[in-house]
Short mmCIF file of C-alpha atoms in Angstrom, two decimals:
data_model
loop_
_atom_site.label_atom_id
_atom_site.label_comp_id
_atom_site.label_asym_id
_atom_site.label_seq_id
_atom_site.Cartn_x
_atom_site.Cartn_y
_atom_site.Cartn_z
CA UNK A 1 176.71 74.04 204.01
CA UNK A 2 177.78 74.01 200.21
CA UNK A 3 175.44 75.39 197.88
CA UNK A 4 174.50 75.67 194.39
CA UNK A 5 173.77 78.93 192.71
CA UNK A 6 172.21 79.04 189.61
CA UNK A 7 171.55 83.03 188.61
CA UNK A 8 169.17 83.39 185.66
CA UNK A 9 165.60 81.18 187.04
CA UNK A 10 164.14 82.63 183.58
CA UNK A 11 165.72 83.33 180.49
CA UNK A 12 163.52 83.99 177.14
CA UNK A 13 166.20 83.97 173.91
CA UNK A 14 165.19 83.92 170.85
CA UNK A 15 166.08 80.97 168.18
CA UNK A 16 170.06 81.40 167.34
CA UNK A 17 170.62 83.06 170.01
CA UNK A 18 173.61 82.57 171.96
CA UNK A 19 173.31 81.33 175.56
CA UNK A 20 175.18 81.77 178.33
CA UNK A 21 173.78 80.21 181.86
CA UNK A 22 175.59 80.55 185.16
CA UNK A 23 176.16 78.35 187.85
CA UNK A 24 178.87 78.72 190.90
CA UNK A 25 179.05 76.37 193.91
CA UNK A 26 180.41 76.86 197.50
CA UNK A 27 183.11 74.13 198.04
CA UNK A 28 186.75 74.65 198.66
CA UNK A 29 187.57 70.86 197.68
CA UNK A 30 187.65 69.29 194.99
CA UNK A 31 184.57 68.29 193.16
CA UNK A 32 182.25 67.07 190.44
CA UNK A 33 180.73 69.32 188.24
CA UNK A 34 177.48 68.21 185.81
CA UNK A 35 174.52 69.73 183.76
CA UNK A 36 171.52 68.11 183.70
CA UNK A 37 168.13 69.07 181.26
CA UNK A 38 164.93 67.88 181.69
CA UNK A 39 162.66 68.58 179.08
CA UNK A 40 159.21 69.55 179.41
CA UNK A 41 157.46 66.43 181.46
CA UNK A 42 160.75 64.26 180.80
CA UNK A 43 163.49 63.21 183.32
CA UNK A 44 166.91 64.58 183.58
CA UNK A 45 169.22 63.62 181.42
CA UNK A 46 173.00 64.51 181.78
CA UNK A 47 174.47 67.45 179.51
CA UNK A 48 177.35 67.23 180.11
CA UNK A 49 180.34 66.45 183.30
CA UNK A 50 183.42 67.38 184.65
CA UNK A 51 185.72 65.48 186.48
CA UNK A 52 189.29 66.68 185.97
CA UNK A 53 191.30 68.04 183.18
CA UNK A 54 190.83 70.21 180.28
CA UNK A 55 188.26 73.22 181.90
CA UNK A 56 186.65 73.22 178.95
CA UNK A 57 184.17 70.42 178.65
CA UNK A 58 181.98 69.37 175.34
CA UNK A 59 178.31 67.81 175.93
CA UNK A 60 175.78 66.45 173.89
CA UNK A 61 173.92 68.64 171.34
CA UNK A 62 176.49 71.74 171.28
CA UNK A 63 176.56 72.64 174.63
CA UNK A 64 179.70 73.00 176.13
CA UNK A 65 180.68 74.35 180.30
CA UNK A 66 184.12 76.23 181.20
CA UNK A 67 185.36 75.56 184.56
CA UNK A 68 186.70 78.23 186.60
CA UNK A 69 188.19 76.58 189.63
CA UNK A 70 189.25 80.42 190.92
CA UNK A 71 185.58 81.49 190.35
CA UNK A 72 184.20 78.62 191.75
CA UNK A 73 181.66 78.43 188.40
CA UNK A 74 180.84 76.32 185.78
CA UNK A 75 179.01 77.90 183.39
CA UNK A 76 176.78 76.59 180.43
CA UNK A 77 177.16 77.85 177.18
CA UNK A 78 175.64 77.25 173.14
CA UNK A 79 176.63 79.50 170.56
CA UNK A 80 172.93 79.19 169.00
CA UNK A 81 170.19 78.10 170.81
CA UNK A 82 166.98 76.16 168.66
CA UNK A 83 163.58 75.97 169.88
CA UNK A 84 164.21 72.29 170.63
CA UNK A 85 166.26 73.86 173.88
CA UNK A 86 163.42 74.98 175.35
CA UNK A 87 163.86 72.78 179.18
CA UNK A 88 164.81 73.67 182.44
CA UNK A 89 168.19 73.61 183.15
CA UNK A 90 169.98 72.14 186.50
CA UNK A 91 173.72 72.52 187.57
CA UNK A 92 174.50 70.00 189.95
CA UNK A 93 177.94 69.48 192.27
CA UNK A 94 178.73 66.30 193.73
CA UNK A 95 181.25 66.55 196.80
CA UNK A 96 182.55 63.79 198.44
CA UNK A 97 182.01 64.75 201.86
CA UNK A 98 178.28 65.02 200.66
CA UNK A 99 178.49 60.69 200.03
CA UNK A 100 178.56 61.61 196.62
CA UNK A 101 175.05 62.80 196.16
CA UNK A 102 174.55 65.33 193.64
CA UNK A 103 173.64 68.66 195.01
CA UNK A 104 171.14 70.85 192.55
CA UNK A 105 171.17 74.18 191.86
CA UNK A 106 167.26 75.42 191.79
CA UNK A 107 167.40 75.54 188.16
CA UNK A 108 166.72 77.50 184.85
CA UNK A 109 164.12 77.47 182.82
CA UNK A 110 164.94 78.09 179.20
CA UNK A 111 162.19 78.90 176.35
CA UNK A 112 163.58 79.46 173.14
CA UNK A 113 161.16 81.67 170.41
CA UNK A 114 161.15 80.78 167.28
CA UNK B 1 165.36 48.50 176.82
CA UNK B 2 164.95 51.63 179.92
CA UNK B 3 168.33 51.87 181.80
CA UNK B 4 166.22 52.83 184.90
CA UNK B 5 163.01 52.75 185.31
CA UNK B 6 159.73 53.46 188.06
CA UNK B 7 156.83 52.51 188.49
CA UNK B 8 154.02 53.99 188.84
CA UNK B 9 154.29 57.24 187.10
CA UNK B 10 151.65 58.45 188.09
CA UNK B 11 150.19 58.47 191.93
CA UNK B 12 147.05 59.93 193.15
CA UNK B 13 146.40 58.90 196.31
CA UNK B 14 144.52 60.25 199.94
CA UNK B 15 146.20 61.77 202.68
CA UNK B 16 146.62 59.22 205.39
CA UNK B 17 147.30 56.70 202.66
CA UNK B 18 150.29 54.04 202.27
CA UNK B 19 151.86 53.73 199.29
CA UNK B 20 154.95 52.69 197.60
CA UNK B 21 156.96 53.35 194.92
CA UNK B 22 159.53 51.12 192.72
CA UNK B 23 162.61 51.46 191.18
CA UNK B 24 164.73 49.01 188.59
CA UNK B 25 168.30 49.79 186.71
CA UNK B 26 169.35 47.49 184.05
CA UNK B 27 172.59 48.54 183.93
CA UNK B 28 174.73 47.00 187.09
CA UNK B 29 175.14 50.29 189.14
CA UNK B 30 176.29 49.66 192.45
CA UNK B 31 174.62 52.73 193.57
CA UNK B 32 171.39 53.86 193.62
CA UNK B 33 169.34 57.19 194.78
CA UNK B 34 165.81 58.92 195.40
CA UNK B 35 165.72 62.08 194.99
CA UNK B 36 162.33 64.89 195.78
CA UNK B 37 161.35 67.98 193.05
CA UNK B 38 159.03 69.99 194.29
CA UNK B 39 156.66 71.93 193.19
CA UNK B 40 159.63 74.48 191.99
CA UNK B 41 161.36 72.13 190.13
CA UNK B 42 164.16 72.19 193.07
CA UNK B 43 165.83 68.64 193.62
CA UNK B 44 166.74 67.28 196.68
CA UNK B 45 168.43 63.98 197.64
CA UNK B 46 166.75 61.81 199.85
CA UNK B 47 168.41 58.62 200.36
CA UNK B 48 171.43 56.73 198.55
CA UNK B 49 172.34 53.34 198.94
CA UNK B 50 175.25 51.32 197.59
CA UNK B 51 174.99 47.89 197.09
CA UNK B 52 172.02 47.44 199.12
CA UNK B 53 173.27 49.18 201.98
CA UNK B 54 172.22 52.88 203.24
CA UNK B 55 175.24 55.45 202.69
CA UNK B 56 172.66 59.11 202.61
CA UNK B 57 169.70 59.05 204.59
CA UNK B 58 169.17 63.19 204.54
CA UNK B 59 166.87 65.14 206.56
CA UNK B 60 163.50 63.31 205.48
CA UNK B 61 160.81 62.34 207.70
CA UNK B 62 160.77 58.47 208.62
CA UNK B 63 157.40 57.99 207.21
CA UNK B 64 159.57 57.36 204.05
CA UNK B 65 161.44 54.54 204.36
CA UNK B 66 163.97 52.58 201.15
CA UNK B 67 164.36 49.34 200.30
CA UNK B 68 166.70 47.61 198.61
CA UNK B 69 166.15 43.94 198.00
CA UNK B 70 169.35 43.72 195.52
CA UNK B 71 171.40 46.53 193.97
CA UNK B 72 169.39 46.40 191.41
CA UNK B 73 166.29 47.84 193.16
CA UNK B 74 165.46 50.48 195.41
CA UNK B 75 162.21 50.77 196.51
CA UNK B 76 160.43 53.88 198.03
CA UNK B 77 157.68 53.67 200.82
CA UNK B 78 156.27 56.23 202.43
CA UNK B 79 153.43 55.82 205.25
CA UNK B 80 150.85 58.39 206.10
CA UNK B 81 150.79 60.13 203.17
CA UNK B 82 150.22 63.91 203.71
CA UNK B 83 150.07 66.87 201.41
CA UNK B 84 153.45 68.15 201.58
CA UNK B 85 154.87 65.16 199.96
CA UNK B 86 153.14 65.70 196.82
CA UNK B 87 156.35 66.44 194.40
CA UNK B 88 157.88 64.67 191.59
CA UNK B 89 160.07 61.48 192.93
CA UNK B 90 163.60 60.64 190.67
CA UNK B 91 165.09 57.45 191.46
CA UNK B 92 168.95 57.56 189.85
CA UNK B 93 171.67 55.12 189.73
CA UNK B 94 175.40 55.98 189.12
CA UNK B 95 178.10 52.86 188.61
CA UNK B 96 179.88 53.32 191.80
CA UNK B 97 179.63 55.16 195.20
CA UNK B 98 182.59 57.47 193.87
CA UNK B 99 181.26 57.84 190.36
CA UNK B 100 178.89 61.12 190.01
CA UNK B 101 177.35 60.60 186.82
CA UNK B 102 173.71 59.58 187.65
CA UNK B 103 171.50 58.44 185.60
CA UNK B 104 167.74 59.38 186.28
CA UNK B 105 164.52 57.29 186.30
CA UNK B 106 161.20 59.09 184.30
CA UNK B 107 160.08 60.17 187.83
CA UNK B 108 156.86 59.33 189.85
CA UNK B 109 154.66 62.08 190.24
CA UNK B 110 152.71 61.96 193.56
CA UNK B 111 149.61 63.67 193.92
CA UNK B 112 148.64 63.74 197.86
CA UNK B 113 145.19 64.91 197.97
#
């Protein structure tokens, strides 16, 4: 069955920090690549996506993923985390063998000190 | 102006109960989803449907049962509430069957007591 793996559950950084969360799926084919946030009693709301093309994929309030087709990952990265980051963080895969549904990994929860 | 949006968001209701849950997108998906968090914040797809028609129906008991009156909607009933089901419930909606970007209600969280 394909999987998502999401490695750090907990991660405590401090403001400016830089972040680095990992995510790597179990799928030979191709497929869709997202990160979601949901924000402390708020619904998910998409990061960023990857469909094809460049690896290296820009989302909305500095985040940015790398695609590593080889590695079978898709990691999240900011250079400097604020304490407005603080959310729990979902990788999700969507396979079309799967009808498309998006496939979660178990997610990471972020708090960012000030 | 919500692009998708449920209602109630908040359910507190008995075991043994009835009770239903409803789901709008304003923004002509042809594709529509529920999906379960639990009490770990894991996600789990229960049912998609593309222009009103059933194309995921996952492992989920059938005392939950979708409706989709237009592609528009998707409603969520479940009968015989119990207290496993108590989780957070997402409805989503992404433009096409083939399209992964999903957008994501507030959620519905059910409190089976």
């Amino acid at each position: 069955a394909q999987s998502v793996s999401q490695h750090n559950h907990h991660v405590i950084l401090s403001e400016a920090a830089s972040l680095e969360l990992g995510c790597n799926y179990s799928y030979g084919g191709t497929v869709n690549l997202f990160w979601y946030v949901q924000y402390p009693g708020q619904h998910l709301q998409l990061l960023l996506k990857y469909f094809s093309g460049d690896p290296l994929v820009k989302g909305i309030k500095g985040f940015e993923a790398e695609f590593i087709k080889s590695k079978f990952s898709f990691n999240l990265r900011k250079p400097s985390v604020q304490w407005s980051d603080t959310a729990e963080y979902f990788c999700a895969v969507n396979i079309p063998n799967s009808g498309y549904a998006l496939n979660f990994g178990k997610g990471t929860s972020l708090l960012v000190t000030p | 102006d919500t692009a998708v949006s449920q209602t109630p968001k908040y359910l507190v209701t008995q075991m043994g109960n009835d009770k239903s849950i409803k789901c709008e997108q304003n923004l002509g998906h042809d594709t529509m989803y529920w999906y379960k968090q639990d009490s770990k914040k894991f996600l789990k797809i229960m049912f998609s449907y593309n222009n009103k028609e059933l194309i995921i129906n996952e492992t989920v008991p059938n005392r939950f049962s979708p409706k989709s009156p237009d592609k528009a909607h998707l409603n969520l009933h479940i009968n015989s509430l119990e207290l496993g089901d108590s989780a957070v419930y997402f409805c989503a909606s992404s433009q096409s069957y083939a399209r992964g970007e999903q957008y994501f209600g507030p959620g519905t969280r059910l409190t089976v007591t």
